[in-house]
Coordinates of N, CA and C in Angstrom, one line a residue:
X175 N 0.9 -1.2 0.0 CA 0.0 0.0 0.0 C 0.9 1.2 0.0
X176 N 0.7 2.1 -1.0 CA 1.4 3.3 -1.0 C 0.5 4.4 -0.5
X177 N 0.9 5.1 0.5 CA 0.1 6.1 1.2 C 0.6 7.5 0.9
X178 N -0.3 8.4 0.4 CA 0.0 9.7 0.0 C -0.8 10.7 0.8
X179 N -0.5 12.0 0.8 CA -1.3 13.0 1.5 C -2.8 13.0 1.1
X180 N -3.0 12.7 -0.2 CA -4.4 12.8 -0.7 C -5.1 11.5 -0.9
X181 N -4.5 10.4 -0.5 CA -5.1 9.1 -0.6 C -4.1 7.9 -0.5
X182 N -4.5 6.8 -1.0 CA -3.6 5.6 -1.0 C -3.8 4.8 -2.3
X183 N -2.9 3.9 -2.6 CA -2.9 3.1 -3.8 C -2.4 1.7 -3.4
X184 N -3.3 0.7 -3.6 CA -2.8 -0.7 -3.4 C -1.8 -1.1 -4.5
X185 N -0.7 -1.7 -4.1 CA 0.3 -2.2 -5.0 C 0.6 -3.6 -4.7
X186 N 0.7 -4.4 -5.7 CA 1.1 -5.8 -5.6 C 2.4 -6.0 -6.4
X187 N 3.5 -6.2 -5.7 CA 4.8 -6.4 -6.4 C 5.3 -7.8 -6.2
X188 N 5.9 -8.4 -7.2 CA 6.5 -9.7 -7.1 C 8.0 -9.4 -7.4
X189 N 8.9 -10.1 -6.6 CA 10.3 -9.9 -6.8 C 11.0 -11.2 -7.1
X190 N 12.1 -11.1 -7.9 CA 12.9 -12.2 -8.2 C 13.8 -12.5 -7.0
X191 N 14.5 -13.6 -7.1 CA 15.4 -14.0 -6.0 C 16.5 -13.0 -5.8
X192 N 16.9 -12.3 -6.8 CA 18.0 -11.3 -6.7 C 17.5 -10.0 -6.2
X193 N 16.2 -9.8 -5.9 CA 15.7 -8.6 -5.3 C 15.1 -7.7 -6.4
X194 N 15.3 -8.0 -7.7 CA 14.8 -7.1 -8.7 C 13.3 -7.3 -8.9
X195 N 12.5 -6.3 -9.2 CA 11.1 -6.4 -9.4 C 10.8 -7.2 -10.7
X196 N 10.0 -8.2 -10.5 CA 9.5 -9.0 -11.6 C 8.3 -8.5 -12.3
X197 N 7.3 -8.1 -11.4 CA 6.1 -7.5 -11.9 C 5.4 -6.6 -10.8
X198 N 4.6 -5.7 -11.3 CA 4.0 -4.8 -10.3 C 2.6 -4.4 -10.9
X199 N 1.6 -4.6 -10.1 CA 0.2 -4.2 -10.5 C -0.3 -3.2 -9.4
X200 N -1.3 -2.4 -9.9 CA -1.9 -1.4 -9.0 C -3.4 -1.6 -8.9
X201 N -3.9 -1.5 -7.7 CA -5.3 -1.6 -7.5 C -6.0 -0.2 -7.6
X202 N -7.3 -0.2 -7.3 CA -8.0 1.1 -7.3 C -7.6 2.0 -6.2
X203 N -7.3 3.2 -6.5 CA -6.9 4.2 -5.4 C -8.1 4.6 -4.5
X204 N -7.8 5.0 -3.3 CA -8.7 5.7 -2.5 C -8.2 7.1 -2.4
X205 N -9.1 8.1 -2.5 CA -8.7 9.5 -2.5 C -9.6 10.3 -1.6
X206 N -9.0 11.4 -1.1 CA -9.7 12.3 -0.2 C -10.2 13.5 -1.0
X207 N -9.5 13.7 -2.2 CA -9.9 15.0 -2.9 C -9.5 14.9 -4.4
X208 N -9.8 13.7 -5.1 CA -9.4 13.6 -6.4 C -10.6 13.8 -7.4
X209 N -10.4 14.6 -8.4 CA -11.4 14.7 -9.4 C -10.7 14.3 -10.7
X210 N -11.2 13.3 -11.4 CA -10.6 12.8 -12.6 C -11.2 13.4 -13.9
X211 N -12.1 14.3 -13.7 CA -12.8 15.0 -14.9 C -11.8 15.7 -15.7
X212 N -10.7 16.2 -15.2 CA -9.7 17.0 -16.0 C -8.5 16.1 -16.2
X213 N -8.5 14.9 -15.8 CA -7.3 14.0 -16.0 C -7.2 13.6 -17.4
X214 N -6.0 13.2 -17.8 CA -5.8 12.7 -19.2 C -6.6 11.4 -19.5
X215 N -7.0 11.2 -20.7 CA -7.9 10.1 -21.1 C -7.3 8.8 -20.6
X216 N -6.0 8.6 -20.7 CA -5.4 7.3 -20.3 C -5.7 7.0 -18.8
X217 N -5.6 8.1 -18.0 CA -5.8 7.9 -16.5 C -7.3 7.6 -16.3
X218 N -8.2 8.4 -17.0 CA -9.6 8.1 -16.8 C -10.0 6.7 -17.2
X219 N -9.4 6.2 -18.3 CA -9.6 4.8 -18.8 C -9.1 3.8 -17.7
X220 N -7.9 4.0 -17.2 CA -7.4 3.1 -16.2 C -8.2 3.1 -14.9
X221 N -8.8 4.2 -14.5 CA -9.6 4.3 -13.3 C -11.1 3.9 -13.6
X222 N -11.5 3.7 -14.8 CA -12.9 3.6 -15.1 C -13.6 2.4 -14.4
X223 N -12.8 1.4 -14.0 CA -13.4 0.2 -13.3 C -13.4 0.4 -11.8
X224 N -12.8 1.4 -11.3 CA -12.7 1.7 -9.9 C -13.9 2.5 -9.4
X225 N -14.6 2.0 -8.3 CA -15.7 2.7 -7.8 C -15.4 4.2 -7.4
X226 N -16.2 5.1 -7.8 CA -16.0 6.5 -7.3 C -15.1 7.3 -8.2
X227 N -14.6 6.7 -9.3 CA -13.6 7.4 -10.2 C -14.1 7.4 -11.6
X228 N -15.4 7.6 -11.8 CA -15.9 7.6 -13.2 C -16.1 9.0 -13.7

């Protein structure tokens, strides 16, 4: 979980035996004050399946 002043973002990271990141995925963020209406289309598309971010 990455925690920011304006909310948090679930992160799932998998590491190789040598400590390097193998893969990383992000869940739906929680926000205290985010409006995606002015966000770039790519961000709006990525958040479209997240509740409260349409």
